[in-house]
Short mmCIF file of C-alpha atoms and ligand atoms in Angstrom, two decimals:
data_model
loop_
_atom_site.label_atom_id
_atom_site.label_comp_id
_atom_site.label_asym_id
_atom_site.label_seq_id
_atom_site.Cartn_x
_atom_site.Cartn_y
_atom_site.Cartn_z
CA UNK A 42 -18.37 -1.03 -9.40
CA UNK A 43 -14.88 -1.62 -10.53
CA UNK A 44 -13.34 -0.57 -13.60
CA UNK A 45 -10.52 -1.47 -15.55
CA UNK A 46 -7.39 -0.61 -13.77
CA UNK A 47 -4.12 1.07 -15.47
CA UNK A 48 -1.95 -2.01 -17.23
CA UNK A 49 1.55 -1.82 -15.33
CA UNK A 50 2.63 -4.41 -17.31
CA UNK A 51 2.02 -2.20 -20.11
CA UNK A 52 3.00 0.79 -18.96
CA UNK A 53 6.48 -1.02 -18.01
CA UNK A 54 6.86 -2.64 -21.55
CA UNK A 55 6.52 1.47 -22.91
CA UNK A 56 9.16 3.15 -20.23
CA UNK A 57 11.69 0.26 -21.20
CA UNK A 58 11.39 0.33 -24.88
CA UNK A 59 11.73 4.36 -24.37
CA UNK A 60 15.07 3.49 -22.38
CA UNK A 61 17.10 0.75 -24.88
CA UNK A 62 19.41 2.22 -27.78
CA UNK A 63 17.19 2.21 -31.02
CA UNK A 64 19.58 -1.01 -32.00
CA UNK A 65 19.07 -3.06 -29.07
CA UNK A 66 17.85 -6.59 -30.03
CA UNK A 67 14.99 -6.85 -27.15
CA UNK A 68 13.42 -4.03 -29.02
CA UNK A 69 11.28 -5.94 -31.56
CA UNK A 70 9.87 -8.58 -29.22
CA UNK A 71 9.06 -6.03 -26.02
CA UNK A 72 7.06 -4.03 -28.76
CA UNK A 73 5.20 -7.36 -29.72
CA UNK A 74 4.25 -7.90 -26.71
CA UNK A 75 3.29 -4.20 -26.34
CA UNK A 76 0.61 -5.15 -29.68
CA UNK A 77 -0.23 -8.03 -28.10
CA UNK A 78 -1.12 -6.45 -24.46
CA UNK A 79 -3.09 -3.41 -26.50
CA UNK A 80 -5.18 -5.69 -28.13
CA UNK A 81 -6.32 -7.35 -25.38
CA UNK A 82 -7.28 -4.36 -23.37
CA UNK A 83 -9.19 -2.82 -26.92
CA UNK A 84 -11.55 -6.39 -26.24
CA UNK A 85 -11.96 -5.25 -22.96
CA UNK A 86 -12.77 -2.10 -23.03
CA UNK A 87 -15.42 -3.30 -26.19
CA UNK A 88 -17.06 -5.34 -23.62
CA UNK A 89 -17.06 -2.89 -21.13
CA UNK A 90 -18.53 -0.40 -22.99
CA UNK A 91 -21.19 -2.78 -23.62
CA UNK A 92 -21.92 -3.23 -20.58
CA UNK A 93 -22.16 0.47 -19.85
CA UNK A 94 -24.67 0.62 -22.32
CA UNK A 95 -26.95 -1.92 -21.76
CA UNK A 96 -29.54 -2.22 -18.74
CA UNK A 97 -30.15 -5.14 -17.07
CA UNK A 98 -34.21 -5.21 -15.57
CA UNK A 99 -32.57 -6.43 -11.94
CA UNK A 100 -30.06 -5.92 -9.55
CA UNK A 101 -26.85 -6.08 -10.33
CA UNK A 102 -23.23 -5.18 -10.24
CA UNK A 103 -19.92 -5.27 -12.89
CA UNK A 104 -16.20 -5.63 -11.68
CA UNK A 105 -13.71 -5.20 -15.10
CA UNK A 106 -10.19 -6.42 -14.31
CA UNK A 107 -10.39 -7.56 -11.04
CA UNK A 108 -7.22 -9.12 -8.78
CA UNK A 109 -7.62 -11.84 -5.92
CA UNK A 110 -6.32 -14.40 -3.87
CA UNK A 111 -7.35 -17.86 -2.96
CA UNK A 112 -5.74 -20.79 -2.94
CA UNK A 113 -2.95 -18.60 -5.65
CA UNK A 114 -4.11 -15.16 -7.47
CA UNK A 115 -5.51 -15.34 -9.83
CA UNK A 116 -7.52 -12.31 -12.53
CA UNK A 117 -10.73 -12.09 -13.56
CA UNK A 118 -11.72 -9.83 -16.91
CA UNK A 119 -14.97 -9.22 -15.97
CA UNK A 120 -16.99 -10.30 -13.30
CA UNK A 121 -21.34 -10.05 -13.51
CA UNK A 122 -22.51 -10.31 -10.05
CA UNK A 123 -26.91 -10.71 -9.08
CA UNK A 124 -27.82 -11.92 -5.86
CA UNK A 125 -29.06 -15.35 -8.06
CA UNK A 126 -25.66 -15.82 -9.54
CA UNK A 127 -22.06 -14.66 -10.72
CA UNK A 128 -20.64 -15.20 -14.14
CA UNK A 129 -17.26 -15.13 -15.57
CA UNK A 130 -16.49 -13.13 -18.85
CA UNK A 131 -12.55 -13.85 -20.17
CA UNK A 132 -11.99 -11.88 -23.29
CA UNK A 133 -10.03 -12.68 -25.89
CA UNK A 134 -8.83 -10.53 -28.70
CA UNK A 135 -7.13 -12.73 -31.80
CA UNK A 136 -7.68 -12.50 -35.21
CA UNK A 137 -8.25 -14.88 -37.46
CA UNK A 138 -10.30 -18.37 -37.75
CA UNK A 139 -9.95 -20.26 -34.50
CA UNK A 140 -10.50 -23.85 -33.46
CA UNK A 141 -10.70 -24.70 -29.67
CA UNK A 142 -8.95 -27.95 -29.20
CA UNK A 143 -10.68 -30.22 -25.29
CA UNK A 144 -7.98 -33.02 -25.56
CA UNK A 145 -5.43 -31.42 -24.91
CA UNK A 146 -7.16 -28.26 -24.60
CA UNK A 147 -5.33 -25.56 -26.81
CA UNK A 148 -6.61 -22.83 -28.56
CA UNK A 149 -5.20 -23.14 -32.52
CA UNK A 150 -5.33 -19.75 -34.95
CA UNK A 151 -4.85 -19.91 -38.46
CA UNK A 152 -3.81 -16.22 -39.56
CA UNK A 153 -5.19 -14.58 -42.77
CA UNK A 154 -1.35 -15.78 -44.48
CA UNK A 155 -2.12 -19.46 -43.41
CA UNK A 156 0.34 -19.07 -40.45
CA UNK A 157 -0.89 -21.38 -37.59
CA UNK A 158 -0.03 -20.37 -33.75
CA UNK A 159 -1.28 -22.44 -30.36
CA UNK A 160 -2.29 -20.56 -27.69
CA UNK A 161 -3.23 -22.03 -23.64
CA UNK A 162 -7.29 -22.69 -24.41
CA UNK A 163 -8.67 -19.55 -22.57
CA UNK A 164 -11.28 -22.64 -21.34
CA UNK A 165 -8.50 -23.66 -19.28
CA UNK A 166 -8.22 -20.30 -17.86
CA UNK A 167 -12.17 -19.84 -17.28
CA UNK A 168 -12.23 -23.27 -15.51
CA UNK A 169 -9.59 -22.47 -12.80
CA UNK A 170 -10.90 -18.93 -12.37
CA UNK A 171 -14.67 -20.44 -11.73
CA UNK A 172 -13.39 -22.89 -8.72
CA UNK A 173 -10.90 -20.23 -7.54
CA UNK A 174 -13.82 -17.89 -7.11
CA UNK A 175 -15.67 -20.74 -5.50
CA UNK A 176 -13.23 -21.84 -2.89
CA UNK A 177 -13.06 -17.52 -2.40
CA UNK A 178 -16.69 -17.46 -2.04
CA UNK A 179 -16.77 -20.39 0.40
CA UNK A 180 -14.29 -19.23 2.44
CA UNK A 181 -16.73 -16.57 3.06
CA UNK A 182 -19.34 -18.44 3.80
CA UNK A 183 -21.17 -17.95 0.27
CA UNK A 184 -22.96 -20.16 -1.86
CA UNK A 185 -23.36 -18.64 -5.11
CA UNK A 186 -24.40 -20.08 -8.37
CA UNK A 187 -21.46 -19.18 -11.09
CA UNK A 188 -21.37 -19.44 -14.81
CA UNK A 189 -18.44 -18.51 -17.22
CA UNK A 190 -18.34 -17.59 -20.70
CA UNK A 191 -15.70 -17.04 -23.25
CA UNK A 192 -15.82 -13.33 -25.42
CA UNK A 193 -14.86 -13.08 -28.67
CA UNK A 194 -14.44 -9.10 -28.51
CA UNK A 195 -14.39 -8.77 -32.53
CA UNK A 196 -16.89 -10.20 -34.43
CA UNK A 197 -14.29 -10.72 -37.41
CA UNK A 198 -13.10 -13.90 -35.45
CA UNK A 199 -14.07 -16.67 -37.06
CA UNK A 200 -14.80 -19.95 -35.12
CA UNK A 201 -14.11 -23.29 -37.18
CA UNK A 202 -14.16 -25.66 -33.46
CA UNK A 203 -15.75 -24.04 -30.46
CA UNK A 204 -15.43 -25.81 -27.20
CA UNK A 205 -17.58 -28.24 -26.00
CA UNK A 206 -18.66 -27.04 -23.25
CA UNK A 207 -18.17 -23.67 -22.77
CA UNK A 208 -20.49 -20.82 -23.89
CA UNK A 209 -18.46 -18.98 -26.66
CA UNK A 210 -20.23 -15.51 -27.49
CA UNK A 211 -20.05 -11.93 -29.23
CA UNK A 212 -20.29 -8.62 -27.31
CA UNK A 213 -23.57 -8.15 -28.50
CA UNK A 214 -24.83 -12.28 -27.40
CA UNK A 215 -24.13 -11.08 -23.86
CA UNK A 216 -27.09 -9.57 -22.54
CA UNK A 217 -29.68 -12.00 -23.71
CA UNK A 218 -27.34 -14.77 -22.49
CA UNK A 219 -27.43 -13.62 -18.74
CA UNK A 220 -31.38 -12.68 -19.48
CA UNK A 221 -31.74 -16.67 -20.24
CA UNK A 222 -29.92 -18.13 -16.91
CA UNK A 223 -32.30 -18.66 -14.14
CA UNK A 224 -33.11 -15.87 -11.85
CA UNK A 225 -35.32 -17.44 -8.89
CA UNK A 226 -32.64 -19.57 -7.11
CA UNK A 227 -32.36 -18.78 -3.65
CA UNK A 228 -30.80 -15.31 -3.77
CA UNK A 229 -28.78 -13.65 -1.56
CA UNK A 230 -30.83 -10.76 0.86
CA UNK A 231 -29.52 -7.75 -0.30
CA UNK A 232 -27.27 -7.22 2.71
CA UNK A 233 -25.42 -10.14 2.21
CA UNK A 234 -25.28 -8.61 -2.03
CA UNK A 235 -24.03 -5.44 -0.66
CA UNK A 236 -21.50 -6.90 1.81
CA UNK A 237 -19.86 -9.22 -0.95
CA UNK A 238 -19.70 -6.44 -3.60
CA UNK A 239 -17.57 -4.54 -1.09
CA UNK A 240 -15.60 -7.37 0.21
CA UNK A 241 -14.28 -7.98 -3.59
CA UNK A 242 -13.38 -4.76 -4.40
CA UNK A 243 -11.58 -4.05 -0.58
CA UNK A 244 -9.93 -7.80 -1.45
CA UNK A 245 -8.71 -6.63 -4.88
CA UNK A 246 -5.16 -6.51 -5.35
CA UNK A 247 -3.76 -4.67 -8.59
CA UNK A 248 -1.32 -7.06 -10.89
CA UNK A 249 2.35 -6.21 -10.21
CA UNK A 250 4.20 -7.69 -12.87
CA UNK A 251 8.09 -8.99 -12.66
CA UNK A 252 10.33 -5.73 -13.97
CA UNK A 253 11.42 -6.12 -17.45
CA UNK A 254 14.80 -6.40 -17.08
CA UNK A 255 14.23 -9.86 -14.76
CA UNK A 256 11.01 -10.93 -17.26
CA UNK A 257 13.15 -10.80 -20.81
CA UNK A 258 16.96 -11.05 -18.73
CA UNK A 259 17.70 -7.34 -19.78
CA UNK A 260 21.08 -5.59 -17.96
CA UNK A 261 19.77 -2.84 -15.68
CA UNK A 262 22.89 -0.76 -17.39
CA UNK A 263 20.90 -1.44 -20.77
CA UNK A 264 18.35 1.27 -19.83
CA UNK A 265 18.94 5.32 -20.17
CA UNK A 266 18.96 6.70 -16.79
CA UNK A 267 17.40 9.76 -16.49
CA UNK A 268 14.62 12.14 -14.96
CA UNK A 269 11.79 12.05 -18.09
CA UNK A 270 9.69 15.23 -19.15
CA UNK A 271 6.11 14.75 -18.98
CA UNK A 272 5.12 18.03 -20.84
CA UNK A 273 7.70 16.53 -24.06
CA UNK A 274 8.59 12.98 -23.28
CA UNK A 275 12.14 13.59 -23.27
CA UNK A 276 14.61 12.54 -20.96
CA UNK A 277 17.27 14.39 -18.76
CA UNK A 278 15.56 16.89 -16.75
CA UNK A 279 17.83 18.78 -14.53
CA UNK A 280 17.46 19.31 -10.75
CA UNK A 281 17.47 22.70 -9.67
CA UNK A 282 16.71 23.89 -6.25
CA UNK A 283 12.95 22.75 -5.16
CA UNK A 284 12.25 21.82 -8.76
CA UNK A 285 13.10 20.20 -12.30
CA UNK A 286 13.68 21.47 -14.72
CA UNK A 287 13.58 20.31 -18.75
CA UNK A 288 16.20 21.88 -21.01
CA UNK A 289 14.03 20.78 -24.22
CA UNK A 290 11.16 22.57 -23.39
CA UNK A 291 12.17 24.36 -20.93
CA UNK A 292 9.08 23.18 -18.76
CA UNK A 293 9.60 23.11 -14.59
CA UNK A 294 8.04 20.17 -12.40
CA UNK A 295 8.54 19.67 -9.08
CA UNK A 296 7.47 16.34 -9.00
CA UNK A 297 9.12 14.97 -12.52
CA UNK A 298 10.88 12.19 -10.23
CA UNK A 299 7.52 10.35 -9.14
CA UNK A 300 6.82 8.61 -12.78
CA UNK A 301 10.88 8.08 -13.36
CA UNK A 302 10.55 6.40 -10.20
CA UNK A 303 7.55 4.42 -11.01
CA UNK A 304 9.87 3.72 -14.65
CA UNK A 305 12.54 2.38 -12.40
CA UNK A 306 10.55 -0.29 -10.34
CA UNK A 307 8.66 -1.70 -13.68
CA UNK A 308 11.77 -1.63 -15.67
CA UNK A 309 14.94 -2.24 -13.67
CA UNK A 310 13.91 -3.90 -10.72
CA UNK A 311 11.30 -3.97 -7.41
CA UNK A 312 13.70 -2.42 -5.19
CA UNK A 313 16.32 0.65 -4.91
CA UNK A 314 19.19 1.85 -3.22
CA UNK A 315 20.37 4.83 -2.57
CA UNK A 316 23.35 4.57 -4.82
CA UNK A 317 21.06 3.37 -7.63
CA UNK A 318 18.43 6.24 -6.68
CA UNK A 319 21.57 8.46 -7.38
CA UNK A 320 22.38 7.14 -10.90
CA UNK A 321 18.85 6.76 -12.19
CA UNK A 322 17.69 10.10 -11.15
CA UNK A 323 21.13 11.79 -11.63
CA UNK A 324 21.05 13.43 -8.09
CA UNK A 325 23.40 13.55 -5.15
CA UNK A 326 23.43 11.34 -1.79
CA UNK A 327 21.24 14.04 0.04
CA UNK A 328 18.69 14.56 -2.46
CA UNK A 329 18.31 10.92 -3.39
CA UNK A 330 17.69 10.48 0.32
CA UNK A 331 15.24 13.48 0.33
CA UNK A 332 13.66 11.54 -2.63
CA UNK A 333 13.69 8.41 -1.71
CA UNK A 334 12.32 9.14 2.04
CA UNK A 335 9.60 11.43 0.58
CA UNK A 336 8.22 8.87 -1.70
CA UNK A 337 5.86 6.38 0.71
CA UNK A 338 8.11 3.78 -0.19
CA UNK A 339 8.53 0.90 2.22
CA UNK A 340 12.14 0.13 3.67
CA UNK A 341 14.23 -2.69 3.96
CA UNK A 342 17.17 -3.40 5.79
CA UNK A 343 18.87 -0.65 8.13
CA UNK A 344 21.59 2.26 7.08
CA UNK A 345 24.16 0.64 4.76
CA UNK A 346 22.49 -2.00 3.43
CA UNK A 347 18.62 -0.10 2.87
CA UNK A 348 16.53 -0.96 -0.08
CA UNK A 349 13.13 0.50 -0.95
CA UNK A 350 10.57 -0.95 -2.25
CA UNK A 351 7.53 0.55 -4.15
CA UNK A 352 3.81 0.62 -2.40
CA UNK A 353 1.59 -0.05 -5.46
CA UNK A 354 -1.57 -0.21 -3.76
CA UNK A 355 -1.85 3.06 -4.68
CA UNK A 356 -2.69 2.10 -8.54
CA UNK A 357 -5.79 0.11 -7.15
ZN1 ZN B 84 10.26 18.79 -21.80
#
């Protein structure tokens, strides 16, 4: 019902690595955490695609990536709903032999070069997201048997400790392990089923991640200003009447701004001024304001003192 959503964190750590001077000393670690993020979506979207494959003999319905709130938000990799039961899929994508670690619960890889790293034990995670989407559920008057298991998206993972007691599997474990959990509970009728499948995906909220500049304490003035070409990837389009236009390759878009915009409020910061409008887009007072007032964007403040803010319910 739901698939996986566009990364903004991502796309943020791309636009600001594409803004710093090729010497800048953030560069190495945003673009490890660029690998890092990339390789956790690839063991999504492995699981995922397993699950578009595979047919299950009874109702049900799949949610990848999904956003909500309880008692604090909190994200769910995939979600397997039935009207006998829900189950919990996080993924996890690193290579290597890993040992799960209950007391204190840590998640220890030894790399290929005998490099040890400690990671939060994604059990930790699975636990809080199972009574987080309990105490959702109940607040809505549900009562829904739920499960969780960890995914091990590559096979080539090698497990010296799994956890205790959480269900550690393979892609290709995960359809016989929801064929073996227990179907005749009492289910839910099937408008009740119906109802809640909606009721997630209206209550879905898309991840909007701190801007990079505030996340790794990068200057704003670090960044190239700068209206970017989407037909050659270079920056410094130049406004012309109605238009932009790109003195590379010599393409015209009317609507260049939108994504520089979008570059702005992952990068720099959530909100804009006018003044800042002017300098990041290269424009004058009146067509900043023609920009910035034609955008959807939600105001703050009155006259002097106005900031906007980006809407990004519109990457749900
Ligand atoms: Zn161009």
């Amino acid at each position: 019902m739901k698939e996986r959503s566009d990364s903004l964190v991502l796309k943020g750590l791309i636009a600001a690595q594409s803004r710093l001077s090729s010497h800048h000393s953030m560069l190495p670690v945003l673009a490890a955490k660029q690998s890092s993020i990339e390789a956790g979506i690839g063991g999504e979207e492995r699981v995922a695609e397993l699950f578009r494959r595979y047919t299950f003999s009874f109702k049900n319905n799949i949610f990848h990536d999904l956003s909500l709130s309880s008692d604090s938000t909190f994200q769910i990799d995939h979600t397997f709903l039935t009207p006998s039961f829900g189950i919990l899929f996080e993924t996890k994508n690193i290579a290597g032999s890993l040992e799960f670690k209950d007391d204190p619960p840590q998640l220890i890889q030894t790399k290929e070069n005998g490099e040890r790293k400690a990671y939060e034990s994604p059990v930790v995670q699975l636990e809080r997201n199972l009574e987080l989407l309990a105490s959702w559920l109940q607040a809505r008057n549900i009562t829904l048997p739920l499960f969780g298991a960890i995914v091990l998206a590559y096979p080539k993972q090698i497990v010296t400790v799994p956890p205790a007691n959480t269900k550690l599997l393979f892609p290709n474990m995960i359809p016989p392990f929801i064929n073996s959990l227990p179907q005749n509970s009492k289910k839910l009728d099937s408008e009740t089923f119906h109802w809640l499948c909606h009721e997630l995906l209206r209550c879905h909220r898309p991840y909007i991640p701190k801007p990079i500049s505030e996340s790794y304490h990068i200057p704003v003035g670090d960044f190239q200003p700068g209206v970017r070409c989407l037909d050659c990837g270079k920056i410094g389009m130049i406004k012309l009447p109605r238009t932009w236009h790109c003195p590379y390759c010599g393409v015209n878009n009317n609507k260049a701004h939108v994504p520089t915009m979008l570059e702005w409020f992952l990068a720099c910061n959530r909100t804009i001024t006018n003044r800042e409008c002017r300098e990041w887009l290269h424009v004058d007072i009146h067509t900043a304001t023609r920009i910035l007032q034609g955008m959807d964007l939600k105001k703050i403040g009155t006259f002097r003192n106005r900031v906007y803010v980006m809407d990004f319910r519109q990457f749900k």
